[in-house]
XYZ file of C-alpha atoms in Angstrom:
621
model
C 29.243 -39.636 -1.819
C 30.397 -37.435 1.098
C 28.422 -34.496 2.228
C 30.003 -31.399 4.118
C 29.313 -30.973 7.765
C 27.940 -27.473 6.921
C 25.393 -29.001 4.619
C 24.235 -31.646 7.132
C 24.159 -28.958 9.973
C 21.899 -26.686 7.756
C 19.783 -29.597 6.893
C 19.150 -30.401 10.579
C 18.578 -26.674 11.463
C 15.843 -26.626 8.729
C 14.143 -29.739 9.916
C 11.335 -29.878 12.539
C 12.373 -33.103 14.218
C 9.034 -33.505 16.031
C 7.328 -33.161 12.604
C 9.442 -35.973 11.181
C 9.156 -38.324 14.305
C 5.492 -37.340 14.625
C 4.520 -38.913 11.304
C 4.860 -42.354 12.732
C 4.886 -41.928 16.575
C 2.129 -40.168 18.655
C 4.006 -37.307 20.469
C 2.593 -35.443 23.479
C 3.783 -32.051 24.386
C 5.892 -32.048 27.603
C 7.126 -28.562 28.447
C 9.708 -27.531 25.594
C 9.954 -31.189 24.483
C 7.647 -33.873 23.175
C 7.367 -37.349 24.849
C 6.051 -40.782 23.696
C 6.388 -44.502 24.324
C 9.659 -45.719 22.799
C 9.115 -47.248 19.296
C 12.295 -49.196 19.767
C 11.189 -51.205 22.881
C 8.031 -52.152 24.556
C 7.246 -49.873 27.441
C 3.973 -48.519 29.145
C 5.423 -45.356 30.584
C 6.794 -42.824 28.117
C 10.501 -42.543 28.356
C 11.205 -41.381 24.648
C 11.838 -37.593 24.259
C 12.127 -35.438 21.179
C 13.747 -32.061 21.532
C 13.390 -29.624 18.613
C 15.691 -27.065 20.052
C 18.696 -29.627 20.350
C 17.667 -31.555 17.317
C 17.878 -34.820 18.955
C 15.591 -37.711 20.095
C 16.535 -39.933 23.000
C 15.085 -42.790 24.914
C 15.955 -42.979 28.631
C 14.783 -46.509 28.757
C 16.818 -48.276 26.231
C 19.271 -45.544 25.328
C 18.699 -45.034 21.664
C 19.658 -41.634 20.371
C 19.889 -39.691 17.238
C 18.870 -36.732 14.928
C 16.458 -36.512 12.139
C 18.746 -38.335 9.733
C 19.147 -41.190 12.195
C 15.432 -41.442 12.725
C 14.790 -42.180 9.123
C 17.784 -44.751 8.915
C 16.971 -46.517 12.268
C 13.123 -46.210 12.629
C 12.181 -46.548 8.765
C 15.202 -48.396 7.566
C 16.127 -45.852 4.722
C 19.656 -45.876 3.344
C 21.597 -42.712 4.557
C 21.431 -40.844 1.200
C 17.800 -41.610 0.864
C 17.186 -40.205 4.310
C 19.260 -37.048 3.393
C 17.318 -36.628 0.107
C 13.905 -36.908 1.671
C 14.707 -34.327 4.425
C 16.242 -32.028 1.982
C 13.247 -32.136 -0.351
C 10.967 -31.225 2.574
C 13.337 -28.364 3.547
C 13.710 -27.033 0.082
C 17.264 -27.775 -0.126
C 19.361 -29.246 -2.946
C 21.683 -32.281 -2.140
C 25.133 -31.490 -3.659
C 26.073 -33.527 -6.527
C 28.847 -36.112 -6.224
C 32.083 -34.212 -6.850
C 35.409 -35.444 -5.920
C 36.705 -31.893 -5.263
C 33.644 -31.229 -2.978
C 34.448 -34.494 -1.069
C 38.021 -33.369 -0.708
C 37.066 -30.052 0.493
C 34.727 -31.504 3.124
C 37.485 -33.769 4.452
C 39.849 -30.713 4.546
C 37.136 -28.692 6.522
C 36.953 -31.487 9.130
C 40.599 -31.016 9.871
C 40.243 -27.230 10.222
C 38.474 -27.541 13.528
C 41.903 -28.759 14.912
C 43.681 -25.830 13.364
C 41.223 -23.382 14.957
C 41.396 -25.078 18.481
C 45.200 -24.848 18.249
C 45.071 -21.256 17.435
C 42.685 -20.545 20.224
C 45.052 -22.206 22.727
C 47.951 -20.209 21.425
C 46.152 -16.899 21.689
C 45.189 -17.605 25.246
C 48.689 -18.437 26.129
C 49.882 -15.043 24.640
C 47.475 -13.116 26.651
C 48.840 -14.482 29.860
C 52.435 -13.805 28.796
C 54.527 -10.653 28.799
C 53.236 -9.263 25.400
C 49.630 -9.610 26.630
C 50.081 -7.015 29.445
C 48.336 -4.275 27.557
C 45.498 -6.481 26.629
C 45.062 -7.624 30.158
C 44.941 -3.970 31.283
C 42.303 -3.257 28.602
C 40.137 -6.040 29.952
C 40.602 -4.866 33.450
C 39.615 -1.265 32.357
C 36.459 -2.598 30.710
C 35.495 -4.444 33.843
C 35.866 -7.995 32.383
C 36.448 -10.323 35.247
C 38.830 -13.268 35.164
C 35.884 -15.683 35.164
C 34.347 -13.979 32.061
C 37.827 -13.930 30.410
C 38.057 -17.780 30.775
C 34.339 -18.317 29.908
C 34.681 -16.474 26.490
C 38.282 -17.491 25.723
C 39.914 -14.041 25.507
C 43.293 -14.260 23.963
C 45.854 -11.911 22.609
C 47.521 -11.743 18.958
C 51.017 -10.147 19.275
C 51.764 -7.335 16.860
C 53.955 -9.383 14.517
C 53.577 -10.726 10.989
C 54.584 -14.285 11.597
C 54.381 -15.534 15.256
C 51.132 -17.369 14.860
C 52.353 -18.848 11.541
C 55.519 -20.020 13.178
C 53.604 -21.540 16.125
C 51.272 -23.461 13.918
C 53.704 -24.283 11.225
C 52.962 -27.921 11.608
C 49.616 -27.489 9.921
C 50.980 -25.927 6.891
C 50.565 -22.468 5.488
C 47.772 -23.645 3.015
C 45.594 -24.839 5.827
C 46.233 -21.699 7.954
C 45.122 -19.526 4.912
C 42.073 -21.733 4.412
C 41.227 -21.333 8.111
C 41.492 -17.585 7.773
C 44.288 -17.199 10.126
C 46.838 -16.115 7.421
C 46.522 -13.685 4.592
C 47.833 -14.723 1.303
C 48.966 -11.684 -0.688
C 48.949 -11.853 -4.512
C 52.102 -13.081 -6.339
C 54.925 -15.055 -4.657
C 54.998 -13.365 -1.368
C 54.727 -15.274 1.832
C 51.476 -15.260 3.807
C 51.395 -13.371 7.079
C 49.207 -13.358 10.286
C 45.805 -11.843 9.807
C 45.387 -10.797 13.527
C 48.135 -8.614 14.862
C 48.268 -6.477 17.977
C 44.630 -7.268 18.945
C 42.539 -8.762 21.761
C 41.006 -11.932 20.338
C 38.093 -14.072 21.323
C 36.658 -17.175 19.570
C 33.334 -17.512 17.570
C 31.924 -20.899 18.101
C 29.171 -22.844 16.463
C 26.143 -24.395 18.161
C 28.353 -27.311 19.246
C 30.866 -24.975 21.007
C 33.532 -25.614 18.283
C 35.801 -22.581 17.298
C 35.066 -21.815 13.866
C 36.401 -18.157 13.651
C 37.826 -15.341 15.638
C 36.878 -11.660 16.403
C 39.674 -9.323 17.300
C 39.592 -5.793 18.759
C 42.301 -3.392 18.333
C 43.689 -1.978 21.804
C 44.772 1.562 20.592
C 43.686 4.076 17.912
C 43.044 2.594 14.455
C 40.544 1.025 12.128
C 38.842 -1.262 11.828
C 38.071 -1.449 15.589
C 36.838 -4.967 15.299
C 38.066 -7.506 12.821
C 36.395 -10.859 12.208
C 37.591 -13.859 10.292
C 36.670 -13.998 6.698
C 34.134 -16.617 5.376
C 35.781 -20.099 5.504
C 34.656 -23.737 5.002
C 33.783 -23.480 8.789
C 32.499 -20.034 9.042
C 29.788 -18.053 7.303
C 29.129 -14.932 9.122
C 25.392 -14.748 7.974
C 24.632 -18.273 9.158
C 25.839 -17.992 12.886
C 25.408 -15.803 15.747
C 27.977 -14.871 18.436
C 27.537 -16.762 21.621
C 24.901 -19.141 20.214
C 26.515 -22.112 21.961
C 25.996 -20.640 25.441
C 22.802 -18.655 24.729
C 20.930 -21.691 23.433
C 21.136 -23.405 26.873
C 20.509 -20.176 28.789
C 17.499 -19.226 26.645
C 15.619 -22.379 27.790
C 15.841 -21.288 31.496
C 15.167 -17.755 30.747
C 12.260 -18.324 28.037
C 13.715 -15.603 25.967
C 16.638 -14.672 23.708
C 18.096 -11.082 23.531
C 19.816 -9.816 20.348
C 22.310 -7.005 20.537
C 24.572 -5.298 18.060
C 28.135 -6.119 19.437
C 30.106 -8.980 20.800
C 31.177 -6.908 23.686
C 27.626 -6.196 24.543
C 26.904 -9.871 24.723
C 29.858 -10.294 27.065
C 28.833 -7.383 29.291
C 25.409 -8.901 29.574
C 26.630 -12.353 30.210
C 28.788 -11.034 33.059
C 25.688 -9.252 34.491
C 23.721 -12.402 34.532
C 21.952 -12.259 31.406
C 23.441 -15.107 29.543
C 20.810 -15.563 26.847
C 22.218 -12.756 24.611
C 23.620 -13.164 20.943
C 24.791 -10.878 18.339
C 25.212 -10.869 14.518
C 28.674 -10.740 13.172
C 29.176 -7.421 11.365
C 26.122 -7.700 9.150
C 22.413 -6.999 9.184
C 20.403 -9.805 10.600
C 19.840 -12.463 8.036
C 17.084 -15.023 7.367
C 19.378 -17.758 8.583
C 20.061 -16.003 11.761
C 16.342 -15.377 12.275
C 15.871 -19.065 11.866
C 18.404 -19.766 14.520
C 16.772 -17.216 16.880
C 13.237 -18.649 16.383
C 14.395 -22.133 17.414
C 15.438 -20.551 20.637
C 12.390 -18.363 21.303
C 9.104 -17.552 19.542
C 9.613 -13.809 19.922
C 13.413 -12.774 20.327
C 14.036 -9.359 21.819
C 16.068 -7.130 19.541
C 17.906 -4.560 21.644
C 20.204 -2.438 19.426
C 21.960 0.689 20.342
C 19.919 3.785 21.091
C 21.692 5.947 18.492
C 20.482 6.556 14.835
C 22.403 3.776 13.371
C 21.165 1.227 16.022
C 17.543 2.111 15.321
C 18.130 1.922 11.512
C 19.598 -1.576 12.130
C 16.571 -2.396 14.291
C 14.070 -1.420 11.512
C 16.149 -3.426 8.902
C 15.721 -6.511 11.169
C 12.030 -5.800 11.436
C 11.656 -5.702 7.607
C 13.757 -8.769 7.192
C 11.689 -10.735 9.591
C 8.230 -9.616 8.366
C 7.950 -12.040 5.454
C 8.630 -14.937 7.818
C 6.446 -14.200 10.865
C 3.689 -16.502 11.672
C 1.365 -17.612 14.624
C 3.749 -17.911 17.549
C 6.712 -16.470 15.594
C 7.581 -12.785 15.671
C 10.049 -10.178 16.920
C 9.982 -7.646 19.723
C 12.021 -4.408 20.234
C 13.619 -2.793 23.177
C 14.675 0.865 22.764
C 17.719 1.950 24.749
C 18.244 5.526 26.025
C 19.696 7.745 23.147
C 23.369 7.308 22.732
C 23.649 4.178 24.923
C 24.465 0.638 24.098
C 23.764 -2.441 26.421
C 27.195 -2.268 27.942
C 26.731 1.419 28.884
C 23.360 0.777 30.467
C 24.548 -2.220 32.498
C 27.570 -0.336 33.804
C 25.252 2.650 34.815
C 22.234 0.788 36.179
C 23.232 -2.766 36.617
C 21.195 -5.761 35.557
C 17.951 -4.251 37.199
C 18.049 -1.245 34.793
C 18.378 -3.508 31.760
C 15.797 -5.986 32.865
C 13.312 -3.121 33.479
C 13.604 -2.427 29.582
C 13.165 -5.984 28.563
C 9.984 -6.387 30.556
C 8.127 -3.835 28.245
C 9.210 -4.693 24.714
C 7.557 -3.053 21.535
C 5.728 -5.424 19.236
C 6.760 -5.797 15.582
C 3.634 -4.139 14.372
C 4.022 -1.224 16.658
C 7.781 -0.738 15.591
C 6.752 -0.657 11.912
C 3.894 1.656 12.482
C 6.007 4.112 14.508
C 8.734 4.104 11.868
C 6.373 4.838 8.872
C 4.211 7.455 10.859
C 7.465 9.456 11.857
C 9.017 9.055 8.379
C 7.484 12.365 7.142
C 4.871 14.993 8.141
C 1.270 14.022 7.409
C 0.262 17.587 6.311
C -1.046 16.612 2.960
C -3.443 14.156 1.245
C -0.405 12.885 -0.758
C 1.626 12.291 2.489
C -1.273 10.306 4.042
C -1.648 8.414 0.907
C 1.966 7.567 0.873
C 1.864 6.379 4.601
C -1.106 4.159 3.800
C 0.607 2.532 0.686
C 3.836 1.858 2.563
C 1.812 0.180 5.406
C -0.030 -2.009 2.909
C 3.171 -2.790 1.064
C 4.670 -4.074 4.433
C 1.494 -6.096 5.079
C 1.649 -7.693 1.673
C 5.175 -9.098 2.284
C 3.864 -11.390 5.050
C 3.824 -14.897 3.691
C 1.373 -16.477 6.175
C -2.189 -15.583 4.891
C -3.626 -15.445 8.421
C -1.061 -13.050 9.861
C -1.063 -11.050 6.676
C -4.793 -10.372 6.920
C -4.294 -9.315 10.625
C -1.443 -6.918 9.613
C -3.644 -5.342 6.998
C -6.652 -4.931 9.318
C -4.470 -3.532 12.118
C -2.733 -0.995 9.819
C -5.950 0.042 8.288
C -7.671 0.594 11.755
C -4.694 2.627 12.910
C -4.539 4.684 9.644
C -8.209 5.438 9.832
C -7.970 6.574 13.543
C -4.894 8.715 12.651
C -6.346 10.460 9.450
C -10.147 10.588 10.433
C -11.184 14.231 11.194
C -12.251 14.886 14.801
C -15.837 14.431 15.578
C -17.736 17.634 15.155
C -19.493 19.293 18.161
C -23.210 19.640 17.789
C -23.934 23.069 16.144
C -25.730 25.762 17.929
C -28.567 27.363 15.892
C -27.144 30.934 16.228
C -23.543 30.548 15.328
C -23.436 31.705 11.716
C -23.975 35.327 10.802
C -25.026 36.721 7.569
C -23.610 40.220 7.565
C -20.371 40.389 9.540
C -18.231 41.524 6.653
C -17.627 45.201 5.696
C -20.842 46.917 4.678
C -22.952 43.929 5.880
C -24.640 45.325 8.950
C -21.965 45.091 11.605
C -20.643 42.227 13.704
C -23.723 41.459 15.772
C -26.226 40.450 13.045
C -26.763 36.765 13.207
C -29.309 34.576 11.476
C -30.504 31.138 12.336
C -29.980 28.204 9.963
C -32.781 27.396 7.637
C -35.260 24.816 8.870
C -34.375 21.319 7.813
C -36.662 18.680 6.239
C -37.580 15.639 8.261
C -35.195 13.505 6.176
C -32.312 15.899 6.616
C -32.928 16.197 10.372
C -32.786 12.229 10.621
C -29.211 12.282 9.346
C -27.799 13.695 12.617
C -30.218 11.747 14.960
C -27.953 9.019 15.609
C -24.649 11.081 15.615
C -22.061 11.123 12.824
C -24.735 9.863 10.298
C -24.956 6.481 11.982
C -27.830 5.129 10.115
C -26.408 6.345 6.753
C -23.072 4.683 7.473
C -24.865 1.433 8.292
C -26.823 1.823 4.932
C -23.551 2.309 3.187
C -22.189 -1.002 4.603
C -25.284 -2.703 3.653
C -24.883 -1.387 0.099
C -21.221 -2.544 -0.061
C -22.401 -6.006 0.821
C -24.747 -5.912 -2.300
C -22.128 -4.240 -4.454
C -18.687 -5.482 -3.251
C -16.944 -4.722 -6.497
C -17.129 -0.919 -5.570
C -14.926 -1.457 -2.433
C -11.551 -1.537 -4.208
C -12.369 1.502 -6.332
C -13.364 3.684 -3.405
C -11.322 2.352 -0.540
C -9.898 5.581 0.423
C -13.356 7.254 1.007
C -14.718 4.086 2.741
C -11.629 4.115 5.222
C -12.516 7.739 6.083
C -16.171 7.101 6.925
C -17.079 7.689 10.561
C -18.586 4.515 11.899
C -21.483 4.636 14.448
C -20.052 1.700 16.721
C -17.255 -0.856 16.926
C -19.230 -3.605 15.121
C -19.787 -1.273 12.151
C -16.114 -0.268 12.186
C -15.031 -3.956 12.348
C -17.107 -4.878 9.421
C -15.899 -1.897 7.360
C -12.342 -2.779 8.043
C -12.950 -6.537 7.073
C -14.493 -5.405 3.724
C -11.524 -3.080 2.909
C -9.045 -5.890 3.848
C -10.930 -8.264 1.648
C -10.808 -5.838 -1.324
C -7.108 -5.101 -0.685
C -6.260 -8.811 -0.590
C -8.425 -10.116 -3.260
C -9.145 -7.122 -5.602
C -12.542 -6.857 -7.253
C -15.092 -8.998 -5.295
C -18.455 -10.530 -6.136
C -21.049 -11.293 -3.326
C -20.484 -15.093 -3.268
C -16.795 -14.531 -2.846
C -17.228 -12.041 -0.187
C -19.478 -14.130 1.853
C -16.734 -16.789 2.048
C -14.220 -14.265 3.037
C -16.347 -12.766 5.817
C -17.063 -16.184 7.236
C -13.369 -16.897 7.457
C -12.853 -13.422 8.895
C -15.467 -14.130 11.771
C -17.691 -11.077 10.718
C -20.367 -12.924 8.810
C -22.943 -12.474 11.752
C -22.371 -8.759 11.659
C -22.983 -8.891 7.870
C -26.166 -10.893 8.136
C -27.477 -8.614 11.006
C -26.846 -5.579 8.846
C -28.725 -7.216 5.722
C -31.750 -7.867 7.948
C -31.862 -4.429 9.468
C -34.644 -1.955 8.839
C -34.304 1.759 8.896
C -33.215 4.451 6.410
C -34.077 3.702 2.788
C -31.607 4.052 -0.029
C -31.830 2.658 -3.461
C -28.677 0.592 -2.910
C -30.343 -1.177 0.154
C -33.290 -2.378 -1.775
C -33.243 -5.440 -3.812
C -35.887 -4.305 -6.321
C -33.759 -1.157 -7.236
C -32.256 -0.554 -10.723
C -28.510 -1.811 -10.154
C -27.001 1.186 -12.247
C -28.848 3.834 -10.285
C -28.241 1.987 -6.935
C -24.547 1.741 -7.527
C -24.385 5.408 -8.629
C -26.316 6.466 -5.513
C -23.913 4.382 -3.358
C -20.891 6.101 -4.590
C -22.447 9.577 -4.171
C -23.280 8.822 -0.550
C -19.771 7.337 0.168
C -18.182 10.474 -1.247
C -20.406 12.883 0.521
C -20.184 11.220 3.841
C -16.399 10.943 3.553
C -16.081 14.748 2.734
C -18.679 15.886 5.390
C -16.448 15.740 8.505
C -13.838 17.813 6.728
C -16.321 20.360 5.616
C -17.658 20.640 9.114
C -14.193 21.111 10.660
C -13.288 23.758 7.982
C -16.519 25.623 8.507
C -16.113 25.634 12.347
C -12.642 26.987 11.972
C -13.730 29.712 9.492
C -16.575 30.770 11.828
C -14.235 31.005 14.801
C -11.862 33.338 12.661
C -14.836 35.350 11.613
C -16.101 35.838 15.137
C -12.709 36.841 16.230
C -12.641 39.771 13.715
C -12.133 38.212 10.348
C -12.273 40.278 7.161
C -14.278 39.955 4.000
C -12.192 37.070 2.763
C -12.792 35.009 5.873
C -16.632 35.819 5.417
C -16.486 34.646 1.808
C -14.787 31.448 2.922
C -17.244 30.767 5.573
C -20.230 31.284 3.131
C -18.655 28.843 0.572
C -18.077 26.209 3.161
C -21.566 26.639 4.528
C -23.155 26.339 1.095
C -21.026 23.144 0.426
C -22.118 21.781 3.635
C -25.763 22.467 3.041
C -25.556 21.036 -0.409
C -24.061 17.762 0.905
C -26.840 17.485 3.312
C -29.410 18.322 0.665
C -27.962 15.561 -1.591
C -28.193 12.992 1.189
C -31.806 14.181 1.875
C -32.723 13.901 -1.631
C -31.465 10.426 -1.960
C -33.390 9.266 1.156
C -36.612 11.019 -0.082
C -36.167 9.590 -3.617
C -35.704 6.047 -2.330
C -38.688 6.396 0.004
C -40.756 7.715 -2.951
C -39.584 4.953 -5.252
């Protein structure tokens, strides 16, 4: 059975070589590689190296060398097909069934590399000839140096339907069509050249072999850029432009930069930033992300500053999110509006571009900014929509630890964004009884009614600190209530960072696991690292509520807990509305404003009386 080069290349790309070798050889990290004593000959000083990025192992002592498949055949003695099947199973790939037609296709694909190299040489020759004058002038106008022209293999396709076909006739029309160099029209008509009147440059695979072409029109017309179609050698979603050169450069720069267009890559390379790659006319795919992560744990996505470029950036962010993990993410660089990397390098040189690369935006920041700016947050419905979108994004993360971190981060940011501002301490003489028409004039004020001792204690720690801690203690006793009342719990002002951290951990646990019982919650809190905070809260002494007492009747305790949560969550909004109404009234408001102030004050006082009653009732019980 014969396997295609494309299948074997993908199998190697999906395989962690150090993971395979490390099953039987003790590896030590050595920079970007791993080292060990060679298993093929006796030695005391390690000279055996494994490089995941290159996909090869090598011993500088005895000279043995190979890839993951070769390791299984040489080190473990497996037959070739058994080695392939073992690696394919681990990588989640299916080994193609034996098929004579597939075998013939694989053999033909091997010969297509010769066709593509011959086409590349011919295009380069045409650029240097008489017909290539306009293309050379275009390169000069774009500031492309001769060195860059040679480095990227620029060529020219004459504006004729059969010149390439005639030059490569020895390969036969069928192979030229299969390589994507000729277009085969329907019917009995003759095939003709695909690229005509265009500047060309090759698209190469990781080994530097030409597998396709990109061609730019020199004058007016569409499409501006034309890439080869998918062929046995080329799948636009599985490779990146400049991957062959950027792979080596990224090891020196410790980064890889992703830009939108091939000409942007070339401009950056000429400016000295050689670790740049670009997708090939499509949105970034999962396979391309895999290639990028083999080069850098956090590729820098630097798409154009226009609306289309920023939309492409967010698509890349959403495509990457399910696959992020510890040490594997994306970061984003935002260019000035309307500029692409080529524009910026021309205007400000390498230094200007490097300045942007030094301050990238994290993936979580880009997603947060995108969703917050999606629509005004003027209504409860809009805020609920934002929260749901954020939680939907977090739920797509496959890695459980990273997923939990995204949930906690989004919840904390959402709470900070939507939490009403802290109310200022109220002065006793700010509310007036009779400022409306017929009520005694604008200067008649009355002090607030005296508060009970229990009610006074509510504000003694600021923002109902003791009560908020009591609510957290109650949620530890009744964790099943968290999921049903998560919105109100998220809006609770917390007295300190520890309380806020525990609150967010409880919300995350409910969002991730649904209804909880105390035993399951304890396990989750331990794994989240907040168990000490919970235990400290359970042992705390202070304000008495039924839901903090172990001897309380469960139904009453749960009812009181929900009432306190709803009351506390509503309190900051009531205070803010009351302050605003009072300010309008003192500025000369009418009867309607007065009535609104009275209604809000009554609601505020009723909420405080409810809390006080719960405290006093619990103390009496």
